[in-house]
């Protein structure tokens, strides 16, 4: 991305925050200066060692220092395990100024000192209010989900909304990436107070200025589509994401003195933060992003920019083709074997994959009829009903409260999945586990259809820890002129809960149909292992 | 080797050693077929082997014969590519090779169609691998017996179903270890194979009682454990066995008695039945019934499907497995 037109390079912090609010991208020097000032503030409070800080200021920004500063900056905020790695990096930077003022110390002593200093800094920060950086006044909880660190097993930020320190860390991260924070809305039910709850009437894009040179316009559009529910369903979201990234790559130009493989990945990070602020990332999107990042970092540094860009676009096209479109064909091939003439098939909600399977089976002249089960507030079943009836399949439509009434007639249940977890649990639209439970009680086989790119390494045994809360205002409905829940905000202890996902244990699922074949639910880790060997 | 010769050879093998599993006889026949095959191409060889397996399934429709045939084919086709690879002095990981083998048996042959010298060398290696495979599965029953007999404690009362040679071998081993136990065998209509089992056990001086199939629920409170054989082990971890096994499994679950299954690894098959109805017809009835009878719905099925939730453990030559581990093993065998 080209640098913004602000060429004067304002020295004061006020100007920098002004530039940020205008939505223009900070130049590299401005970013460095901001970082340096923050560090200075901290150092002044801790040690009052003027010589070191002065010599740090004087040091001209070289190629190494931005990276080392960046490396030094996060350890003070993030995991303790990250400390040893940046410690060697800042040491060579400080080595030069240190002998200037202090008596010559050995490298190990300096390292140990540095480590002790960082520990002390972190300890004192925990106790402080931490108003070093001027914050945008925030209402309630705000945060931004980031990816799990591979080494240290911490809770992801998006399930720690009620922890103010986590929020502060994330607010700082977002500020650095110049992404506006989205504030939570409404009273949250206590069991789910650790999750975000946003209102659809306050999309993140309202806080962005137009035009914004920080975030690519196709990403802004995508974020809006996600938060308003225009693009919904995990396959649709992943495909939209990949197309938006293709556009980003097309418009990308490598800045001078930078490598495409490293710079592009860094460019994508604020976009991903923005998208997860609009709507939390799904497992399929997470896997797609991991794939893209891997492909980008594998780009040969000798490659010309045009070649690299077209290569990346081809990779993305191939991913969509293989993992989504061809996988759907393979899954329908296996699933059609399980549909026999005279079957009554129950489906829940609108899963693109299950609809595809049923349409294919109908084209292959299997005689069956479908029962579509639907639930409020999304009423996605109506979309599925529309698509199936258009094909000519005879359907019945019921609400989820009637499922135990209709199940004695049903011979099979086909369910879609949002993600398949490593312990065999199926994460899907809320209501799925209820249907699986009732089907098990009636001894009706439950089949889950899921592509392998939705398999994720996470382990979850309940629907509370990691979930998504949708806009609570969706539950308000007007019947016969009366809106019962209209004034819910005024009732002090009333909370409306609009959950999006739930988790089904593997005992209720008889069979999982994937593009690799038909497997029992407990064999998901085997597939993950096989896949990782393949890649 | 045409169809009659094939079937005749198979029948002779069965007659020669009645203790041998029909699947082992099928493998012997396929190996003989491979030796006598005069095909020029690998693809032709593969097709004729598939045809031979179909003929044998036509003779004996048990699940084990078809699964053994498929595994044999897979085992020797891995040979082809290993031979290929070692010839070209490539270094591939074994797992990578296994997966490639699955999809590229036909793909790889494009390199070597028509090179007769290579073909004969390949065939030789295939035959050797076939012999190795046969040896491996012949010793599988002993491996299973070695694993299982430790689960039979002194003074145990065992319930078993119909005539299974693997269960017999297990009980022989346990008796040889000087354990005292008594056995209840179900009569297992319509072919009353239970009587055959009782006779064989009598020769071992094991106290045995033959009970009616209807008396399984009655006798279960006296029994300590249930051991059955299997005709096929399916992908879900469930088993296909003589009719009456499912009933026994349900009753033992109700009584909280352990339900053990003993099966060799060549019986693992790539089926995934959801319920009784989902088992393909070609396995449900005897081969002659399938050929002669027009309306199958009037025939009584000979086998049933036991779901994995009712099985405690499976003893195979690959080790002692829980039903959920069967899928893992199948992926390793077939993928």
PDB file of N, CA and C in Angstrom, chain A residues 337-338 340 411-412 440 445-447 510-512 516-523 526-527 529-530 533-534, chain B residues 93 95-96 99 102 235-237 270-275 277-278 309 323-328 331-332 335:
ATOM      1  N   UNK A 337     -25.215 -42.749  -1.713  1.00  0.00           N
ATOM      2  CA  UNK A 337     -25.291 -44.176  -1.392  1.00  0.00           C
ATOM      3  C   UNK A 337     -26.161 -44.432  -0.175  1.00  0.00           C
ATOM      4  N   UNK A 338     -26.242 -43.451   0.713  1.00  0.00           N
ATOM      5  CA  UNK A 338     -26.977 -43.651   1.951  1.00  0.00           C
ATOM      6  C   UNK A 338     -28.448 -43.275   1.835  1.00  0.00           C
ATOM      7  N   UNK A 340     -31.884 -44.066   0.262  1.00  0.00           N
ATOM      8  CA  UNK A 340     -32.570 -45.099  -0.510  1.00  0.00           C
ATOM      9  C   UNK A 340     -33.993 -44.648  -0.830  1.00  0.00           C
ATOM     10  N   UNK A 411     -36.774 -41.238   8.549  1.00  0.00           N
ATOM     11  CA  UNK A 411     -35.853 -42.374   8.494  1.00  0.00           C
ATOM     12  C   UNK A 411     -34.406 -41.965   8.658  1.00  0.00           C
ATOM     13  N   UNK A 412     -34.033 -40.721   8.300  1.00  0.00           N
ATOM     14  CA  UNK A 412     -32.638 -40.293   8.440  1.00  0.00           C
ATOM     15  C   UNK A 412     -32.608 -38.798   8.730  1.00  0.00           C
ATOM     16  N   UNK A 440     -31.630 -39.437  18.433  1.00  0.00           N
ATOM     17  CA  UNK A 440     -31.040 -40.594  19.110  1.00  0.00           C
ATOM     18  C   UNK A 440     -32.083 -41.298  19.963  1.00  0.00           C
ATOM     19  N   UNK A 445     -30.949 -42.662  12.550  1.00  0.00           N
ATOM     20  CA  UNK A 445     -29.536 -42.356  12.313  1.00  0.00           C
ATOM     21  C   UNK A 445     -29.316 -40.884  11.944  1.00  0.00           C
ATOM     22  N   UNK A 446     -28.242 -40.292  12.516  1.00  0.00           N
ATOM     23  CA  UNK A 446     -27.894 -38.898  12.287  1.00  0.00           C
ATOM     24  C   UNK A 446     -26.614 -38.854  11.471  1.00  0.00           C
ATOM     25  N   UNK A 447     -26.671 -38.188  10.312  1.00  0.00           N
ATOM     26  CA  UNK A 447     -25.493 -38.090   9.454  1.00  0.00           C
ATOM     27  C   UNK A 447     -25.071 -36.629   9.361  1.00  0.00           C
ATOM     28  N   UNK A 510     -24.058 -40.577  14.143  1.00  0.00           N
ATOM     29  CA  UNK A 510     -23.732 -41.926  13.696  1.00  0.00           C
ATOM     30  C   UNK A 510     -22.650 -41.951  12.642  1.00  0.00           C
ATOM     31  N   UNK A 511     -22.613 -40.929  11.801  1.00  0.00           N
ATOM     32  CA  UNK A 511     -21.713 -40.985  10.658  1.00  0.00           C
ATOM     33  C   UNK A 511     -21.354 -39.581  10.218  1.00  0.00           C
ATOM     34  N   UNK A 512     -20.090 -39.368   9.848  1.00  0.00           N
ATOM     35  CA  UNK A 512     -19.687 -38.091   9.279  1.00  0.00           C
ATOM     36  C   UNK A 512     -19.248 -38.352   7.848  1.00  0.00           C
ATOM     37  N   UNK A 516     -13.051 -37.224   2.281  1.00  0.00           N
ATOM     38  CA  UNK A 516     -12.148 -38.374   2.348  1.00  0.00           C
ATOM     39  C   UNK A 516     -12.907 -39.683   2.506  1.00  0.00           C
ATOM     40  N   UNK A 517     -14.201 -39.609   2.708  1.00  0.00           N
ATOM     41  CA  UNK A 517     -14.956 -40.842   2.879  1.00  0.00           C
ATOM     42  C   UNK A 517     -15.888 -40.743   4.061  1.00  0.00           C
ATOM     43  N   UNK A 518     -16.447 -41.906   4.443  1.00  0.00           N
ATOM     44  CA  UNK A 518     -17.367 -41.912   5.579  1.00  0.00           C
ATOM     45  C   UNK A 518     -16.595 -42.343   6.809  1.00  0.00           C
ATOM     46  N   UNK A 519     -16.593 -41.516   7.812  1.00  0.00           N
ATOM     47  CA  UNK A 519     -15.851 -41.844   9.021  1.00  0.00           C
ATOM     48  C   UNK A 519     -16.743 -41.678  10.234  1.00  0.00           C
ATOM     49  N   UNK A 520     -16.458 -42.426  11.319  1.00  0.00           N
ATOM     50  CA  UNK A 520     -17.188 -42.160  12.556  1.00  0.00           C
ATOM     51  C   UNK A 520     -16.680 -40.862  13.166  1.00  0.00           C
ATOM     52  N   UNK A 521     -17.493 -40.275  14.028  1.00  0.00           N
ATOM     53  CA  UNK A 521     -17.165 -38.958  14.583  1.00  0.00           C
ATOM     54  C   UNK A 521     -15.856 -38.956  15.352  1.00  0.00           C
ATOM     55  N   UNK A 522     -15.519 -40.100  15.951  1.00  0.00           N
ATOM     56  CA  UNK A 522     -14.319 -40.143  16.771  1.00  0.00           C
ATOM     57  C   UNK A 522     -13.042 -40.189  15.955  1.00  0.00           C
ATOM     58  N   UNK A 523     -13.155 -40.330  14.625  1.00  0.00           N
ATOM     59  CA  UNK A 523     -11.934 -40.424  13.817  1.00  0.00           C
ATOM     60  C   UNK A 523     -11.459 -39.100  13.269  1.00  0.00           C
ATOM     61  N   UNK A 526      -7.733 -38.527  13.457  1.00  0.00           N
ATOM     62  CA  UNK A 526      -6.981 -39.308  12.478  1.00  0.00           C
ATOM     63  C   UNK A 526      -6.886 -38.550  11.164  1.00  0.00           C
ATOM     64  N   UNK A 527      -8.008 -37.966  10.760  1.00  0.00           N
ATOM     65  CA  UNK A 527      -8.020 -37.204   9.511  1.00  0.00           C
ATOM     66  C   UNK A 527      -7.106 -35.995   9.616  1.00  0.00           C
ATOM     67  N   UNK A 529      -4.492 -35.751  11.396  1.00  0.00           N
ATOM     68  CA  UNK A 529      -3.113 -36.241  11.351  1.00  0.00           C
ATOM     69  C   UNK A 529      -2.716 -36.566   9.919  1.00  0.00           C
ATOM     70  N   UNK A 530      -3.620 -37.245   9.215  1.00  0.00           N
ATOM     71  CA  UNK A 530      -3.349 -37.610   7.822  1.00  0.00           C
ATOM     72  C   UNK A 530      -3.157 -36.359   6.982  1.00  0.00           C
ATOM     73  N   UNK A 533       0.233 -34.727   7.556  1.00  0.00           N
ATOM     74  CA  UNK A 533       1.326 -35.443   6.906  1.00  0.00           C
ATOM     75  C   UNK A 533       1.348 -35.094   5.425  1.00  0.00           C
ATOM     76  N   UNK A 534       0.142 -34.992   4.851  1.00  0.00           N
ATOM     77  CA  UNK A 534       0.027 -34.640   3.435  1.00  0.00           C
ATOM     78  C   UNK A 534       0.658 -33.300   3.143  1.00  0.00           C
TER      79      UNK A 534
ATOM     80  N   UNK B  93       8.527 -41.114   1.471  1.00  0.00           N
ATOM     81  CA  UNK B  93       8.113 -41.601   2.779  1.00  0.00           C
ATOM     82  C   UNK B  93       7.075 -42.688   2.573  1.00  0.00           C
ATOM     83  N   UNK B  95       4.333 -43.358   4.162  1.00  0.00           N
ATOM     84  CA  UNK B  95       2.932 -42.936   4.209  1.00  0.00           C
ATOM     85  C   UNK B  95       2.538 -42.298   2.896  1.00  0.00           C
ATOM     86  N   UNK B  96       3.453 -41.473   2.398  1.00  0.00           N
ATOM     87  CA  UNK B  96       3.210 -40.808   1.117  1.00  0.00           C
ATOM     88  C   UNK B  96       2.961 -41.862   0.054  1.00  0.00           C
ATOM     89  N   UNK B  99      -0.493 -43.526   0.215  1.00  0.00           N
ATOM     90  CA  UNK B  99      -1.593 -42.730  -0.331  1.00  0.00           C
ATOM     91  C   UNK B  99      -1.500 -42.655  -1.830  1.00  0.00           C
ATOM     92  N   UNK B 102      -2.845 -45.745  -3.488  1.00  0.00           N
ATOM     93  CA  UNK B 102      -4.286 -45.861  -3.601  1.00  0.00           C
ATOM     94  C   UNK B 102      -4.777 -45.270  -4.908  1.00  0.00           C
ATOM     95  N   UNK B 235     -16.481 -50.213   9.105  1.00  0.00           N
ATOM     96  CA  UNK B 235     -15.761 -48.977   9.408  1.00  0.00           C
ATOM     97  C   UNK B 235     -16.152 -48.314  10.712  1.00  0.00           C
ATOM     98  N   UNK B 236     -17.412 -48.478  11.120  1.00  0.00           N
ATOM     99  CA  UNK B 236     -17.823 -47.796  12.335  1.00  0.00           C
ATOM    100  C   UNK B 236     -17.273 -48.492  13.574  1.00  0.00           C
ATOM    101  N   UNK B 237     -16.726 -49.718  13.400  1.00  0.00           N
ATOM    102  CA  UNK B 237     -16.282 -50.484  14.550  1.00  0.00           C
ATOM    103  C   UNK B 237     -17.282 -51.556  14.924  1.00  0.00           C
ATOM    104  N   UNK B 270     -14.718 -52.057   4.034  1.00  0.00           N
ATOM    105  CA  UNK B 270     -15.077 -50.646   3.898  1.00  0.00           C
ATOM    106  C   UNK B 270     -16.573 -50.448   3.711  1.00  0.00           C
ATOM    107  N   UNK B 271     -17.301 -50.943   4.693  1.00  0.00           N
ATOM    108  CA  UNK B 271     -18.750 -50.734   4.679  1.00  0.00           C
ATOM    109  C   UNK B 271     -19.091 -49.829   5.845  1.00  0.00           C
ATOM    110  N   UNK B 272     -20.215 -49.122   5.761  1.00  0.00           N
ATOM    111  CA  UNK B 272     -20.642 -48.325   6.914  1.00  0.00           C
ATOM    112  C   UNK B 272     -22.148 -48.419   7.028  1.00  0.00           C
ATOM    113  N   UNK B 273     -22.676 -49.539   7.583  1.00  0.00           N
ATOM    114  CA  UNK B 273     -24.124 -49.643   7.707  1.00  0.00           C
ATOM    115  C   UNK B 273     -24.646 -48.757   8.828  1.00  0.00           C
ATOM    116  N   UNK B 274     -25.787 -48.145   8.604  1.00  0.00           N
ATOM    117  CA  UNK B 274     -26.393 -47.326   9.648  1.00  0.00           C
ATOM    118  C   UNK B 274     -27.324 -48.133  10.513  1.00  0.00           C
ATOM    119  N   UNK B 275     -27.942 -49.168   9.919  1.00  0.00           N
ATOM    120  CA  UNK B 275     -28.829 -50.047  10.670  1.00  0.00           C
ATOM    121  C   UNK B 275     -28.895 -51.382   9.934  1.00  0.00           C
ATOM    122  N   UNK B 277     -31.049 -52.621   7.996  1.00  0.00           N
ATOM    123  CA  UNK B 277     -31.506 -52.559   6.612  1.00  0.00           C
ATOM    124  C   UNK B 277     -30.405 -52.136   5.658  1.00  0.00           C
ATOM    125  N   UNK B 278     -29.412 -51.421   6.209  1.00  0.00           N
ATOM    126  CA  UNK B 278     -28.393 -50.811   5.359  1.00  0.00           C
ATOM    127  C   UNK B 278     -27.309 -51.792   4.914  1.00  0.00           C
ATOM    128  N   UNK B 309     -21.585 -49.419  19.623  1.00  0.00           N
ATOM    129  CA  UNK B 309     -21.870 -49.011  20.995  1.00  0.00           C
ATOM    130  C   UNK B 309     -22.077 -50.209  21.914  1.00  0.00           C
ATOM    131  N   UNK B 323     -13.837 -50.103  19.654  1.00  0.00           N
ATOM    132  CA  UNK B 323     -14.523 -49.921  18.372  1.00  0.00           C
ATOM    133  C   UNK B 323     -14.145 -48.628  17.656  1.00  0.00           C
ATOM    134  N   UNK B 324     -13.880 -47.549  18.383  1.00  0.00           N
ATOM    135  CA  UNK B 324     -13.528 -46.313  17.677  1.00  0.00           C
ATOM    136  C   UNK B 324     -12.146 -46.378  17.047  1.00  0.00           C
ATOM    137  N   UNK B 325     -11.282 -47.291  17.522  1.00  0.00           N
ATOM    138  CA  UNK B 325      -9.946 -47.391  16.928  1.00  0.00           C
ATOM    139  C   UNK B 325      -9.959 -48.164  15.621  1.00  0.00           C
ATOM    140  N   UNK B 326     -11.067 -48.846  15.349  1.00  0.00           N
ATOM    141  CA  UNK B 326     -11.125 -49.648  14.119  1.00  0.00           C
ATOM    142  C   UNK B 326     -11.031 -48.741  12.901  1.00  0.00           C
ATOM    143  N   UNK B 327     -11.685 -47.600  12.995  1.00  0.00           N
ATOM    144  CA  UNK B 327     -11.650 -46.675  11.857  1.00  0.00           C
ATOM    145  C   UNK B 327     -10.229 -46.211  11.586  1.00  0.00           C
ATOM    146  N   UNK B 328      -9.490 -45.955  12.646  1.00  0.00           N
ATOM    147  CA  UNK B 328      -8.091 -45.566  12.523  1.00  0.00           C
ATOM    148  C   UNK B 328      -7.298 -46.636  11.770  1.00  0.00           C
ATOM    149  N   UNK B 331      -8.266 -46.793   8.110  1.00  0.00           N
ATOM    150  CA  UNK B 331      -7.651 -45.721   7.317  1.00  0.00           C
ATOM    151  C   UNK B 331      -6.209 -46.092   6.997  1.00  0.00           C
ATOM    152  N   UNK B 332      -5.520 -46.686   7.955  1.00  0.00           N
ATOM    153  CA  UNK B 332      -4.127 -47.073   7.707  1.00  0.00           C
ATOM    154  C   UNK B 332      -4.047 -48.188   6.681  1.00  0.00           C
ATOM    155  N   UNK B 335      -5.944 -46.519   3.159  1.00  0.00           N
ATOM    156  CA  UNK B 335      -5.574 -45.219   2.590  1.00  0.00           C
ATOM    157  C   UNK B 335      -4.066 -45.020   2.473  1.00  0.00           C
TER     158      UNK B 335
END
